[in-house]
Amino acid sequence: EPEVTQTPSHQVTQMGQEVILRCVPISNHLYFYWYRQILGQKVEFLVSFYNNEISEKSEIFDDQFSVERPDGSNFTLKIRSTKLEDSAMYFCASSEEERYNYGYTFGSGTRLTVV
Amino acid sequence: GQSLEQPSEVTAVEGAIVQINCTYQTSGFYGLSWYQQHDGGAPTFLSYNALDGLEETGRFSSFLSRSDSYGYLLLQELQMKDSASYFCAVRDHNYGQNFVFGPGTRLSVLP
């Protein structure tokens, strides 16, 4: 079964450093997303991406964050100048165009720890 | 604004039936999804309701009432492996039709 792949599975970084979280969505999917989940809390929407541009972003997704699809397969989330409160599990997801009845396919996540 | 409410915890025994409720408030409602998440794992899609009524998929069913801004996930013949967190998620026009997740319900299935 096709899956969304995320790397690394765990990233530890010092406060103030930049991190790049990587995702390979399912190949025939057209919509890509980043969500995050602070330990024990709900899954929060960050950003959606379609046709090589951001289609929607939440209030969490400020200038500290950026996304990019550098080639035909990868989808990245960059967090600049990380803060302690950025520590969370970051999930990438993808979906087929307008196939909401199939839901999103989530990757296994990257656990980001800022120290 | 938008809000979703779910019970924080539910406990049931193997073989039983359990219902997890979700109420929502949003001006941009399109549909309601349910996701399952085991500890340390990724959310896994279970169902999506855009219209009123009951959708059945094996042991799991999902219900939506748009007029009541309410839905539920029904799990039958509970198994130990069903112990997980369950999130309702609203597809919301105010978020570009993206899904916004509820706080989650932790289901514990006891032997």
mmCIF file with all atom_site columns, C-alpha atoms in Angstrom:
data_model
loop_
_atom_site.group_PDB
_atom_site.id
_atom_site.type_symbol
_atom_site.label_atom_id
_atom_site.label_alt_id
_atom_site.label_comp_id
_atom_site.label_asym_id
_atom_site.label_entity_id
_atom_site.label_seq_id
_atom_site.pdbx_PDB_ins_code
_atom_site.Cartn_x
_atom_site.Cartn_y
_atom_site.Cartn_z
_atom_site.occupancy
_atom_site.B_iso_or_equiv
_atom_site.pdbx_formal_charge
_atom_site.auth_seq_id
_atom_site.auth_comp_id
_atom_site.auth_asym_id
_atom_site.auth_atom_id
_atom_site.pdbx_PDB_model_num
ATOM 1   C CA . GLU A 1 1   ? 0.000   0.000  0.000  1.00 0.00 ? 1   GLU A CA 1
ATOM 2   C CA . PRO A 1 2   ? 1.352   3.468  -0.887 1.00 0.00 ? 2   PRO A CA 1
ATOM 3   C CA . GLU A 1 3   ? 2.631   5.471  2.050  1.00 0.00 ? 3   GLU A CA 1
ATOM 4   C CA . VAL A 1 4   ? 3.884   8.909  2.989  1.00 0.00 ? 4   VAL A CA 1
ATOM 5   C CA . THR A 1 5   ? 7.517   8.807  4.110  1.00 0.00 ? 5   THR A CA 1
ATOM 6   C CA . GLN A 1 6   ? 9.022   11.267 6.572  1.00 0.00 ? 6   GLN A CA 1
ATOM 7   C CA . THR A 1 7   ? 12.630  11.772 7.565  1.00 0.00 ? 7   THR A CA 1
ATOM 8   C CA . PRO A 1 8   ? 14.158  11.955 10.061 1.00 0.00 ? 8   PRO A CA 1
ATOM 9   C CA . SER A 1 9   ? 11.971  10.142 12.558 1.00 0.00 ? 9   SER A CA 1
ATOM 10  C CA . HIS A 1 10  ? 13.520  12.144 15.395 1.00 0.00 ? 10  HIS A CA 1
ATOM 11  C CA . GLN A 1 11  ? 15.403  15.423 15.289 1.00 0.00 ? 11  GLN A CA 1
ATOM 12  C CA . VAL A 1 12  ? 17.053  17.164 18.213 1.00 0.00 ? 12  VAL A CA 1
ATOM 13  C CA . THR A 1 13  ? 18.139  20.736 17.702 1.00 0.00 ? 13  THR A CA 1
ATOM 14  C CA . GLN A 1 14  ? 19.362  23.630 19.773 1.00 0.00 ? 14  GLN A CA 1
ATOM 15  C CA . MET A 1 15  ? 17.148  26.643 20.268 1.00 0.00 ? 15  MET A CA 1
ATOM 16  C CA . GLY A 1 16  ? 17.766  29.210 17.550 1.00 0.00 ? 16  GLY A CA 1
ATOM 17  C CA . GLN A 1 17  ? 18.875  26.702 14.952 1.00 0.00 ? 17  GLN A CA 1
ATOM 18  C CA . GLU A 1 18  ? 17.110  25.991 11.666 1.00 0.00 ? 18  GLU A CA 1
ATOM 19  C CA . VAL A 1 19  ? 15.655  22.571 10.870 1.00 0.00 ? 19  VAL A CA 1
ATOM 20  C CA . ILE A 1 20  ? 14.294  21.039 7.694  1.00 0.00 ? 20  ILE A CA 1
ATOM 21  C CA . LEU A 1 21  ? 11.773  18.244 7.937  1.00 0.00 ? 21  LEU A CA 1
ATOM 22  C CA . ARG A 1 22  ? 11.405  16.113 4.851  1.00 0.00 ? 22  ARG A CA 1
ATOM 23  C CA . CYS A 1 23  ? 8.465   14.262 3.381  1.00 0.00 ? 23  CYS A CA 1
ATOM 24  C CA . VAL A 1 24  ? 7.837   12.157 0.310  1.00 0.00 ? 24  VAL A CA 1
ATOM 25  C CA . PRO A 1 25  ? 4.084   12.185 -0.402 1.00 0.00 ? 25  PRO A CA 1
ATOM 26  C CA . ILE A 1 26  ? 2.257   9.480  -2.313 1.00 0.00 ? 26  ILE A CA 1
ATOM 27  C CA . SER A 1 27  ? 3.229   9.849  -5.954 1.00 0.00 ? 27  SER A CA 1
ATOM 28  C CA . ASN A 1 28  ? -0.182  10.473 -7.524 1.00 0.00 ? 28  ASN A CA 1
ATOM 29  C CA . HIS A 1 29  ? -1.411  12.789 -4.795 1.00 0.00 ? 29  HIS A CA 1
ATOM 30  C CA . LEU A 1 30  ? -1.732  16.475 -5.571 1.00 0.00 ? 30  LEU A CA 1
ATOM 31  C CA . TYR A 1 31  ? -2.421  18.065 -2.182 1.00 0.00 ? 31  TYR A CA 1
ATOM 32  C CA . PHE A 1 32  ? 0.171   18.164 0.579  1.00 0.00 ? 32  PHE A CA 1
ATOM 33  C CA . TYR A 1 33  ? -0.109  19.202 4.202  1.00 0.00 ? 33  TYR A CA 1
ATOM 34  C CA . TRP A 1 34  ? 1.847   19.744 7.368  1.00 0.00 ? 34  TRP A CA 1
ATOM 35  C CA . TYR A 1 35  ? 0.259   19.231 10.766 1.00 0.00 ? 35  TYR A CA 1
ATOM 36  C CA . ARG A 1 36  ? 1.838   19.215 14.189 1.00 0.00 ? 36  ARG A CA 1
ATOM 37  C CA . GLN A 1 37  ? 0.938   17.603 17.473 1.00 0.00 ? 37  GLN A CA 1
ATOM 38  C CA . ILE A 1 38  ? 2.358   18.770 20.765 1.00 0.00 ? 38  ILE A CA 1
ATOM 39  C CA . LEU A 1 39  ? 2.671   15.802 23.117 1.00 0.00 ? 39  LEU A CA 1
ATOM 40  C CA . GLY A 1 40  ? -0.723  14.719 24.404 1.00 0.00 ? 40  GLY A CA 1
ATOM 41  C CA . GLN A 1 41  ? -2.601  17.409 22.532 1.00 0.00 ? 41  GLN A CA 1
ATOM 42  C CA . LYS A 1 42  ? -4.648  17.606 19.367 1.00 0.00 ? 42  LYS A CA 1
ATOM 43  C CA . VAL A 1 43  ? -3.389  17.545 15.812 1.00 0.00 ? 43  VAL A CA 1
ATOM 44  C CA . GLU A 1 44  ? -3.056  21.143 14.563 1.00 0.00 ? 44  GLU A CA 1
ATOM 45  C CA . PHE A 1 45  ? -3.203  22.280 10.948 1.00 0.00 ? 45  PHE A CA 1
ATOM 46  C CA . LEU A 1 46  ? -0.176  24.233 9.743  1.00 0.00 ? 46  LEU A CA 1
ATOM 47  C CA . VAL A 1 47  ? -0.308  24.552 5.975  1.00 0.00 ? 47  VAL A CA 1
ATOM 48  C CA . SER A 1 48  ? -1.646  23.062 2.763  1.00 0.00 ? 48  SER A CA 1
ATOM 49  C CA . PHE A 1 49  ? 0.157   23.113 -0.571 1.00 0.00 ? 49  PHE A CA 1
ATOM 50  C CA . TYR A 1 50  ? -1.152  22.619 -4.092 1.00 0.00 ? 50  TYR A CA 1
ATOM 51  C CA . ASN A 1 51  ? 0.188   23.340 -7.541 1.00 0.00 ? 51  ASN A CA 1
ATOM 52  C CA . ASN A 1 52  ? 3.533   24.495 -6.141 1.00 0.00 ? 52  ASN A CA 1
ATOM 53  C CA . GLU A 1 53  ? 2.130   27.100 -3.842 1.00 0.00 ? 53  GLU A CA 1
ATOM 54  C CA . ILE A 1 54  ? 0.609   27.469 -0.399 1.00 0.00 ? 54  ILE A CA 1
ATOM 55  C CA . SER A 1 55  ? -3.168  27.197 -0.635 1.00 0.00 ? 55  SER A CA 1
ATOM 56  C CA . GLU A 1 56  ? -3.966  27.787 3.017  1.00 0.00 ? 56  GLU A CA 1
ATOM 57  C CA . LYS A 1 57  ? -2.105  28.349 6.275  1.00 0.00 ? 57  LYS A CA 1
ATOM 58  C CA . SER A 1 58  ? -3.066  28.639 9.908  1.00 0.00 ? 58  SER A CA 1
ATOM 59  C CA . GLU A 1 59  ? -2.136  31.347 12.372 1.00 0.00 ? 59  GLU A CA 1
ATOM 60  C CA . ILE A 1 60  ? 0.585   29.041 13.679 1.00 0.00 ? 60  ILE A CA 1
ATOM 61  C CA . PHE A 1 61  ? 2.354   29.132 10.314 1.00 0.00 ? 61  PHE A CA 1
ATOM 62  C CA . ASP A 1 62  ? 4.089   32.488 10.670 1.00 0.00 ? 62  ASP A CA 1
ATOM 63  C CA . ASP A 1 63  ? 7.263   33.848 9.081  1.00 0.00 ? 63  ASP A CA 1
ATOM 64  C CA . GLN A 1 64  ? 9.304   31.325 11.037 1.00 0.00 ? 64  GLN A CA 1
ATOM 65  C CA . PHE A 1 65  ? 7.940   28.553 8.835  1.00 0.00 ? 65  PHE A CA 1
ATOM 66  C CA . SER A 1 66  ? 8.244   27.863 5.127  1.00 0.00 ? 66  SER A CA 1
ATOM 67  C CA . VAL A 1 67  ? 7.450   24.970 2.807  1.00 0.00 ? 67  VAL A CA 1
ATOM 68  C CA . GLU A 1 68  ? 8.960   23.926 -0.456 1.00 0.00 ? 68  GLU A CA 1
ATOM 69  C CA . ARG A 1 69  ? 8.632   21.247 -3.080 1.00 0.00 ? 69  ARG A CA 1
ATOM 70  C CA . PRO A 1 70  ? 12.199  21.305 -4.404 1.00 0.00 ? 70  PRO A CA 1
ATOM 71  C CA . ASP A 1 71  ? 11.677  18.510 -6.909 1.00 0.00 ? 71  ASP A CA 1
ATOM 72  C CA . GLY A 1 72  ? 8.951   16.171 -8.106 1.00 0.00 ? 72  GLY A CA 1
ATOM 73  C CA . SER A 1 73  ? 8.915   14.000 -5.015 1.00 0.00 ? 73  SER A CA 1
ATOM 74  C CA . ASN A 1 74  ? 10.002  15.824 -1.855 1.00 0.00 ? 74  ASN A CA 1
ATOM 75  C CA . PHE A 1 75  ? 7.976   18.244 0.267  1.00 0.00 ? 75  PHE A CA 1
ATOM 76  C CA . THR A 1 76  ? 9.831   20.051 3.034  1.00 0.00 ? 76  THR A CA 1
ATOM 77  C CA . LEU A 1 77  ? 8.999   22.128 6.095  1.00 0.00 ? 77  LEU A CA 1
ATOM 78  C CA . LYS A 1 78  ? 11.654  24.564 7.240  1.00 0.00 ? 78  LYS A CA 1
ATOM 79  C CA . ILE A 1 79  ? 11.569  26.037 10.709 1.00 0.00 ? 79  ILE A CA 1
ATOM 80  C CA . ARG A 1 80  ? 13.911  28.958 11.242 1.00 0.00 ? 80  ARG A CA 1
ATOM 81  C CA . SER A 1 81  ? 15.270  30.032 14.602 1.00 0.00 ? 81  SER A CA 1
ATOM 82  C CA . THR A 1 82  ? 13.595  27.213 16.518 1.00 0.00 ? 82  THR A CA 1
ATOM 83  C CA . LYS A 1 83  ? 12.027  27.843 19.910 1.00 0.00 ? 83  LYS A CA 1
ATOM 84  C CA . LEU A 1 84  ? 11.388  25.482 22.798 1.00 0.00 ? 84  LEU A CA 1
ATOM 85  C CA . GLU A 1 85  ? 7.664   25.570 22.065 1.00 0.00 ? 85  GLU A CA 1
ATOM 86  C CA . ASP A 1 86  ? 8.290   24.228 18.558 1.00 0.00 ? 86  ASP A CA 1
ATOM 87  C CA . SER A 1 87  ? 8.952   20.834 20.138 1.00 0.00 ? 87  SER A CA 1
ATOM 88  C CA . ALA A 1 88  ? 6.243   18.568 18.749 1.00 0.00 ? 88  ALA A CA 1
ATOM 89  C CA . MET A 1 89  ? 5.523   15.707 16.378 1.00 0.00 ? 89  MET A CA 1
ATOM 90  C CA . TYR A 1 90  ? 5.272   17.049 12.846 1.00 0.00 ? 90  TYR A CA 1
ATOM 91  C CA . PHE A 1 91  ? 3.125   15.069 10.430 1.00 0.00 ? 91  PHE A CA 1
ATOM 92  C CA . CYS A 1 92  ? 3.142   15.363 6.688  1.00 0.00 ? 92  CYS A CA 1
ATOM 93  C CA . ALA A 1 93  ? 0.046   14.219 4.805  1.00 0.00 ? 93  ALA A CA 1
ATOM 94  C CA . SER A 1 94  ? -1.126  14.013 1.242  1.00 0.00 ? 94  SER A CA 1
ATOM 95  C CA . SER A 1 95  ? -4.421  13.480 -0.543 1.00 0.00 ? 95  SER A CA 1
ATOM 96  C CA . GLU A 1 96  ? -5.829  12.996 -3.991 1.00 0.00 ? 96  GLU A CA 1
ATOM 97  C CA . GLU A 1 97  ? -7.568  15.954 -5.505 1.00 0.00 ? 97  GLU A CA 1
ATOM 98  C CA . GLU A 1 98  ? -11.035 16.391 -4.046 1.00 0.00 ? 98  GLU A CA 1
ATOM 99  C CA . ARG A 1 99  ? -11.150 12.839 -2.736 1.00 0.00 ? 99  ARG A CA 1
ATOM 100 C CA . TYR A 1 100 ? -12.193 13.803 0.752  1.00 0.00 ? 100 TYR A CA 1
ATOM 101 C CA . ASN A 1 101 ? -14.001 10.529 1.207  1.00 0.00 ? 101 ASN A CA 1
ATOM 102 C CA . TYR A 1 102 ? -10.614 8.834  1.121  1.00 0.00 ? 102 TYR A CA 1
ATOM 103 C CA . GLY A 1 103 ? -9.141  11.142 3.744  1.00 0.00 ? 103 GLY A CA 1
ATOM 104 C CA . TYR A 1 104 ? -5.577  12.180 4.151  1.00 0.00 ? 104 TYR A CA 1
ATOM 105 C CA . THR A 1 105 ? -2.711  9.723  4.305  1.00 0.00 ? 105 THR A CA 1
ATOM 106 C CA . PHE A 1 106 ? -0.361  10.726 7.092  1.00 0.00 ? 106 PHE A CA 1
ATOM 107 C CA . GLY A 1 107 ? 3.298   9.885  7.425  1.00 0.00 ? 107 GLY A CA 1
ATOM 108 C CA . SER A 1 108 ? 4.718   8.441  10.622 1.00 0.00 ? 108 SER A CA 1
ATOM 109 C CA . GLY A 1 109 ? 5.910   11.863 11.724 1.00 0.00 ? 109 GLY A CA 1
ATOM 110 C CA . THR A 1 110 ? 9.112   13.563 12.779 1.00 0.00 ? 110 THR A CA 1
ATOM 111 C CA . ARG A 1 111 ? 9.520   14.150 16.488 1.00 0.00 ? 111 ARG A CA 1
ATOM 112 C CA . LEU A 1 112 ? 11.263  17.502 16.862 1.00 0.00 ? 112 LEU A CA 1
ATOM 113 C CA . THR A 1 113 ? 12.887  18.239 20.191 1.00 0.00 ? 113 THR A CA 1
ATOM 114 C CA . VAL A 1 114 ? 14.266  21.736 20.732 1.00 0.00 ? 114 VAL A CA 1
ATOM 115 C CA . VAL A 1 115 ? 16.702  21.998 23.631 1.00 0.00 ? 115 VAL A CA 1
ATOM 116 C CA . GLY B 2 1   ? -14.574 31.027 15.247 1.00 0.00 ? 1   GLY B CA 1
ATOM 117 C CA . GLN B 2 2   ? -14.560 27.289 15.329 1.00 0.00 ? 2   GLN B CA 1
ATOM 118 C CA . SER B 2 3   ? -14.701 24.679 18.064 1.00 0.00 ? 3   SER B CA 1
ATOM 119 C CA . LEU B 2 4   ? -14.930 20.907 18.275 1.00 0.00 ? 4   LEU B CA 1
ATOM 120 C CA . GLU B 2 5   ? -15.732 18.956 21.402 1.00 0.00 ? 5   GLU B CA 1
ATOM 121 C CA . GLN B 2 6   ? -15.182 15.301 22.206 1.00 0.00 ? 6   GLN B CA 1
ATOM 122 C CA . PRO B 2 7   ? -15.089 13.393 25.473 1.00 0.00 ? 7   PRO B CA 1
ATOM 123 C CA . SER B 2 8   ? -11.502 13.150 26.658 1.00 0.00 ? 8   SER B CA 1
ATOM 124 C CA . GLU B 2 9   ? -11.666 9.477  27.665 1.00 0.00 ? 9   GLU B CA 1
ATOM 125 C CA . VAL B 2 10  ? -13.903 6.467  27.154 1.00 0.00 ? 10  VAL B CA 1
ATOM 126 C CA . THR B 2 11  ? -13.453 2.983  28.631 1.00 0.00 ? 11  THR B CA 1
ATOM 127 C CA . ALA B 2 12  ? -15.182 -0.205 27.490 1.00 0.00 ? 12  ALA B CA 1
ATOM 128 C CA . VAL B 2 13  ? -14.651 -3.965 27.576 1.00 0.00 ? 13  VAL B CA 1
ATOM 129 C CA . GLU B 2 14  ? -13.800 -6.334 24.773 1.00 0.00 ? 14  GLU B CA 1
ATOM 130 C CA . GLY B 2 15  ? -16.796 -7.276 22.668 1.00 0.00 ? 15  GLY B CA 1
ATOM 131 C CA . ALA B 2 16  ? -18.800 -4.237 23.710 1.00 0.00 ? 16  ALA B CA 1
ATOM 132 C CA . ILE B 2 17  ? -20.103 -1.344 21.616 1.00 0.00 ? 17  ILE B CA 1
ATOM 133 C CA . VAL B 2 18  ? -18.897 2.197  22.218 1.00 0.00 ? 18  VAL B CA 1
ATOM 134 C CA . GLN B 2 19  ? -19.985 5.526  20.780 1.00 0.00 ? 19  GLN B CA 1
ATOM 135 C CA . ILE B 2 20  ? -17.660 8.541  20.635 1.00 0.00 ? 20  ILE B CA 1
ATOM 136 C CA . ASN B 2 21  ? -19.463 11.823 20.140 1.00 0.00 ? 21  ASN B CA 1
ATOM 137 C CA . CYS B 2 22  ? -18.277 14.974 18.444 1.00 0.00 ? 22  CYS B CA 1
ATOM 138 C CA . THR B 2 23  ? -19.990 18.341 18.403 1.00 0.00 ? 23  THR B CA 1
ATOM 139 C CA . TYR B 2 24  ? -18.738 21.203 16.329 1.00 0.00 ? 24  TYR B CA 1
ATOM 140 C CA . GLN B 2 25  ? -19.312 24.856 15.737 1.00 0.00 ? 25  GLN B CA 1
ATOM 141 C CA . THR B 2 26  ? -18.179 26.468 12.520 1.00 0.00 ? 26  THR B CA 1
ATOM 142 C CA . SER B 2 27  ? -19.680 28.660 9.847  1.00 0.00 ? 27  SER B CA 1
ATOM 143 C CA . GLY B 2 28  ? -17.816 26.816 7.097  1.00 0.00 ? 28  GLY B CA 1
ATOM 144 C CA . PHE B 2 29  ? -18.755 23.170 7.559  1.00 0.00 ? 29  PHE B CA 1
ATOM 145 C CA . TYR B 2 30  ? -18.321 20.801 4.636  1.00 0.00 ? 30  TYR B CA 1
ATOM 146 C CA . GLY B 2 31  ? -17.904 17.411 6.238  1.00 0.00 ? 31  GLY B CA 1
ATOM 147 C CA . LEU B 2 32  ? -16.728 15.361 9.191  1.00 0.00 ? 32  LEU B CA 1
ATOM 148 C CA . SER B 2 33  ? -13.945 12.797 9.292  1.00 0.00 ? 33  SER B CA 1
ATOM 149 C CA . TRP B 2 34  ? -12.726 10.386 11.926 1.00 0.00 ? 34  TRP B CA 1
ATOM 150 C CA . TYR B 2 35  ? -9.123  9.340  12.472 1.00 0.00 ? 35  TYR B CA 1
ATOM 151 C CA . GLN B 2 36  ? -7.568  6.718  14.718 1.00 0.00 ? 36  GLN B CA 1
ATOM 152 C CA . GLN B 2 37  ? -4.172  7.247  16.289 1.00 0.00 ? 37  GLN B CA 1
ATOM 153 C CA . HIS B 2 38  ? -2.268  4.648  18.281 1.00 0.00 ? 38  HIS B CA 1
ATOM 154 C CA . ASP B 2 39  ? 0.354   5.875  20.733 1.00 0.00 ? 39  ASP B CA 1
ATOM 155 C CA . GLY B 2 40  ? 3.410   7.066  18.836 1.00 0.00 ? 40  GLY B CA 1
ATOM 156 C CA . GLY B 2 41  ? 1.738   6.487  15.478 1.00 0.00 ? 41  GLY B CA 1
ATOM 157 C CA . ALA B 2 42  ? 0.287   8.549  12.686 1.00 0.00 ? 42  ALA B CA 1
ATOM 158 C CA . PRO B 2 43  ? -3.414  9.378  12.416 1.00 0.00 ? 43  PRO B CA 1
ATOM 159 C CA . THR B 2 44  ? -5.173  6.856  10.210 1.00 0.00 ? 44  THR B CA 1
ATOM 160 C CA . PHE B 2 45  ? -8.281  7.761  8.239  1.00 0.00 ? 45  PHE B CA 1
ATOM 161 C CA . LEU B 2 46  ? -11.450 5.909  9.251  1.00 0.00 ? 46  LEU B CA 1
ATOM 162 C CA . SER B 2 47  ? -14.412 7.663  7.631  1.00 0.00 ? 47  SER B CA 1
ATOM 163 C CA . TYR B 2 48  ? -15.824 10.801 6.085  1.00 0.00 ? 48  TYR B CA 1
ATOM 164 C CA . ASN B 2 49  ? -19.435 12.038 6.223  1.00 0.00 ? 49  ASN B CA 1
ATOM 165 C CA . ALA B 2 50  ? -20.584 14.926 4.082  1.00 0.00 ? 50  ALA B CA 1
ATOM 166 C CA . LEU B 2 51  ? -24.291 14.126 4.250  1.00 0.00 ? 51  LEU B CA 1
ATOM 167 C CA . ASP B 2 52  ? -26.606 13.270 7.129  1.00 0.00 ? 52  ASP B CA 1
ATOM 168 C CA . GLY B 2 53  ? -26.881 9.660  8.069  1.00 0.00 ? 53  GLY B CA 1
ATOM 169 C CA . LEU B 2 54  ? -24.904 6.598  8.968  1.00 0.00 ? 54  LEU B CA 1
ATOM 170 C CA . GLU B 2 55  ? -21.912 5.251  7.053  1.00 0.00 ? 55  GLU B CA 1
ATOM 171 C CA . GLU B 2 56  ? -20.841 1.719  7.898  1.00 0.00 ? 56  GLU B CA 1
ATOM 172 C CA . THR B 2 57  ? -17.404 0.232  7.303  1.00 0.00 ? 57  THR B CA 1
ATOM 173 C CA . GLY B 2 58  ? -17.002 -3.136 8.947  1.00 0.00 ? 58  GLY B CA 1
ATOM 174 C CA . ARG B 2 59  ? -17.021 -2.833 12.730 1.00 0.00 ? 59  ARG B CA 1
ATOM 175 C CA . PHE B 2 60  ? -16.899 0.964  12.547 1.00 0.00 ? 60  PHE B CA 1
ATOM 176 C CA . SER B 2 61  ? -19.770 3.278  11.655 1.00 0.00 ? 61  SER B CA 1
ATOM 177 C CA . SER B 2 62  ? -19.922 7.050  11.535 1.00 0.00 ? 62  SER B CA 1
ATOM 178 C CA . PHE B 2 63  ? -22.973 9.249  11.815 1.00 0.00 ? 63  PHE B CA 1
ATOM 179 C CA . LEU B 2 64  ? -23.577 12.889 10.978 1.00 0.00 ? 64  LEU B CA 1
ATOM 180 C CA . SER B 2 65  ? -26.422 15.285 11.694 1.00 0.00 ? 65  SER B CA 1
ATOM 181 C CA . ARG B 2 66  ? -25.685 18.620 10.079 1.00 0.00 ? 66  ARG B CA 1
ATOM 182 C CA . SER B 2 67  ? -28.721 20.283 11.627 1.00 0.00 ? 67  SER B CA 1
ATOM 183 C CA . ASP B 2 68  ? -27.479 19.339 15.116 1.00 0.00 ? 68  ASP B CA 1
ATOM 184 C CA . SER B 2 69  ? -23.786 20.001 14.319 1.00 0.00 ? 69  SER B CA 1
ATOM 185 C CA . TYR B 2 70  ? -23.133 16.563 15.732 1.00 0.00 ? 70  TYR B CA 1
ATOM 186 C CA . GLY B 2 71  ? -21.570 13.319 14.739 1.00 0.00 ? 71  GLY B CA 1
ATOM 187 C CA . TYR B 2 72  ? -20.400 10.125 16.310 1.00 0.00 ? 72  TYR B CA 1
ATOM 188 C CA . LEU B 2 73  ? -18.161 7.165  15.701 1.00 0.00 ? 73  LEU B CA 1
ATOM 189 C CA . LEU B 2 74  ? -19.591 3.792  16.656 1.00 0.00 ? 74  LEU B CA 1
ATOM 190 C CA . LEU B 2 75  ? -17.223 0.917  17.298 1.00 0.00 ? 75  LEU B CA 1
ATOM 191 C CA . GLN B 2 76  ? -18.731 -2.560 17.583 1.00 0.00 ? 76  GLN B CA 1
ATOM 192 C CA . GLU B 2 77  ? -17.283 -5.850 18.796 1.00 0.00 ? 77  GLU B CA 1
ATOM 193 C CA . LEU B 2 78  ? -14.463 -4.007 20.486 1.00 0.00 ? 78  LEU B CA 1
ATOM 194 C CA . GLN B 2 79  ? -11.015 -5.553 20.371 1.00 0.00 ? 79  GLN B CA 1
ATOM 195 C CA . MET B 2 80  ? -7.953  -4.762 22.453 1.00 0.00 ? 80  MET B CA 1
ATOM 196 C CA . LYS B 2 81  ? -6.261  -3.333 19.366 1.00 0.00 ? 81  LYS B CA 1
ATOM 197 C CA . ASP B 2 82  ? -8.976  -0.655 19.206 1.00 0.00 ? 82  ASP B CA 1
ATOM 198 C CA . SER B 2 83  ? -7.379  1.041  22.215 1.00 0.00 ? 83  SER B CA 1
ATOM 199 C CA . ALA B 2 84  ? -6.213  4.323  20.709 1.00 0.00 ? 84  ALA B CA 1
ATOM 200 C CA . SER B 2 85  ? -7.106  7.983  20.424 1.00 0.00 ? 85  SER B CA 1
ATOM 201 C CA . TYR B 2 86  ? -9.922  8.914  18.074 1.00 0.00 ? 86  TYR B CA 1
ATOM 202 C CA . PHE B 2 87  ? -10.137 12.359 16.524 1.00 0.00 ? 87  PHE B CA 1
ATOM 203 C CA . CYS B 2 88  ? -13.045 13.923 14.733 1.00 0.00 ? 88  CYS B CA 1
ATOM 204 C CA . ALA B 2 89  ? -11.967 16.434 12.098 1.00 0.00 ? 89  ALA B CA 1
ATOM 205 C CA . VAL B 2 90  ? -14.093 19.028 10.378 1.00 0.00 ? 90  VAL B CA 1
ATOM 206 C CA . ARG B 2 91  ? -13.502 19.942 6.757  1.00 0.00 ? 91  ARG B CA 1
ATOM 207 C CA . ASP B 2 92  ? -13.831 23.677 7.079  1.00 0.00 ? 92  ASP B CA 1
ATOM 208 C CA . HIS B 2 93  ? -14.338 26.300 4.386  1.00 0.00 ? 93  HIS B CA 1
ATOM 209 C CA . ASN B 2 94  ? -12.727 28.868 6.693  1.00 0.00 ? 94  ASN B CA 1
ATOM 210 C CA . TYR B 2 95  ? -9.500  26.866 6.459  1.00 0.00 ? 95  TYR B CA 1
ATOM 211 C CA . GLY B 2 96  ? -9.555  26.440 2.708  1.00 0.00 ? 96  GLY B CA 1
ATOM 212 C CA . GLN B 2 97  ? -11.505 23.200 3.046  1.00 0.00 ? 97  GLN B CA 1
ATOM 213 C CA . ASN B 2 98  ? -8.695  21.651 5.056  1.00 0.00 ? 98  ASN B CA 1
ATOM 214 C CA . PHE B 2 99  ? -9.450  19.467 8.026  1.00 0.00 ? 99  PHE B CA 1
ATOM 215 C CA . VAL B 2 100 ? -9.305  20.868 11.537 1.00 0.00 ? 100 VAL B CA 1
ATOM 216 C CA . PHE B 2 101 ? -8.980  18.250 14.253 1.00 0.00 ? 101 PHE B CA 1
ATOM 217 C CA . GLY B 2 102 ? -10.838 17.956 17.527 1.00 0.00 ? 102 GLY B CA 1
ATOM 218 C CA . PRO B 2 103 ? -9.098  17.379 20.880 1.00 0.00 ? 103 PRO B CA 1
ATOM 219 C CA . GLY B 2 104 ? -9.351  13.597 20.625 1.00 0.00 ? 104 GLY B CA 1
ATOM 220 C CA . THR B 2 105 ? -10.925 10.841 22.718 1.00 0.00 ? 105 THR B CA 1
ATOM 221 C CA . ARG B 2 106 ? -8.726  8.224  24.301 1.00 0.00 ? 106 ARG B CA 1
ATOM 222 C CA . LEU B 2 107 ? -10.437 4.828  24.149 1.00 0.00 ? 107 LEU B CA 1
ATOM 223 C CA . SER B 2 108 ? -9.265  2.129  26.510 1.00 0.00 ? 108 SER B CA 1
ATOM 224 C CA . VAL B 2 109 ? -10.518 -1.389 25.847 1.00 0.00 ? 109 VAL B CA 1
ATOM 225 C CA . LEU B 2 110 ? -10.322 -3.672 28.865 1.00 0.00 ? 110 LEU B CA 1
ATOM 226 C CA . PRO B 2 111 ? -10.241 -7.481 28.771 1.00 0.00 ? 111 PRO B CA 1
#
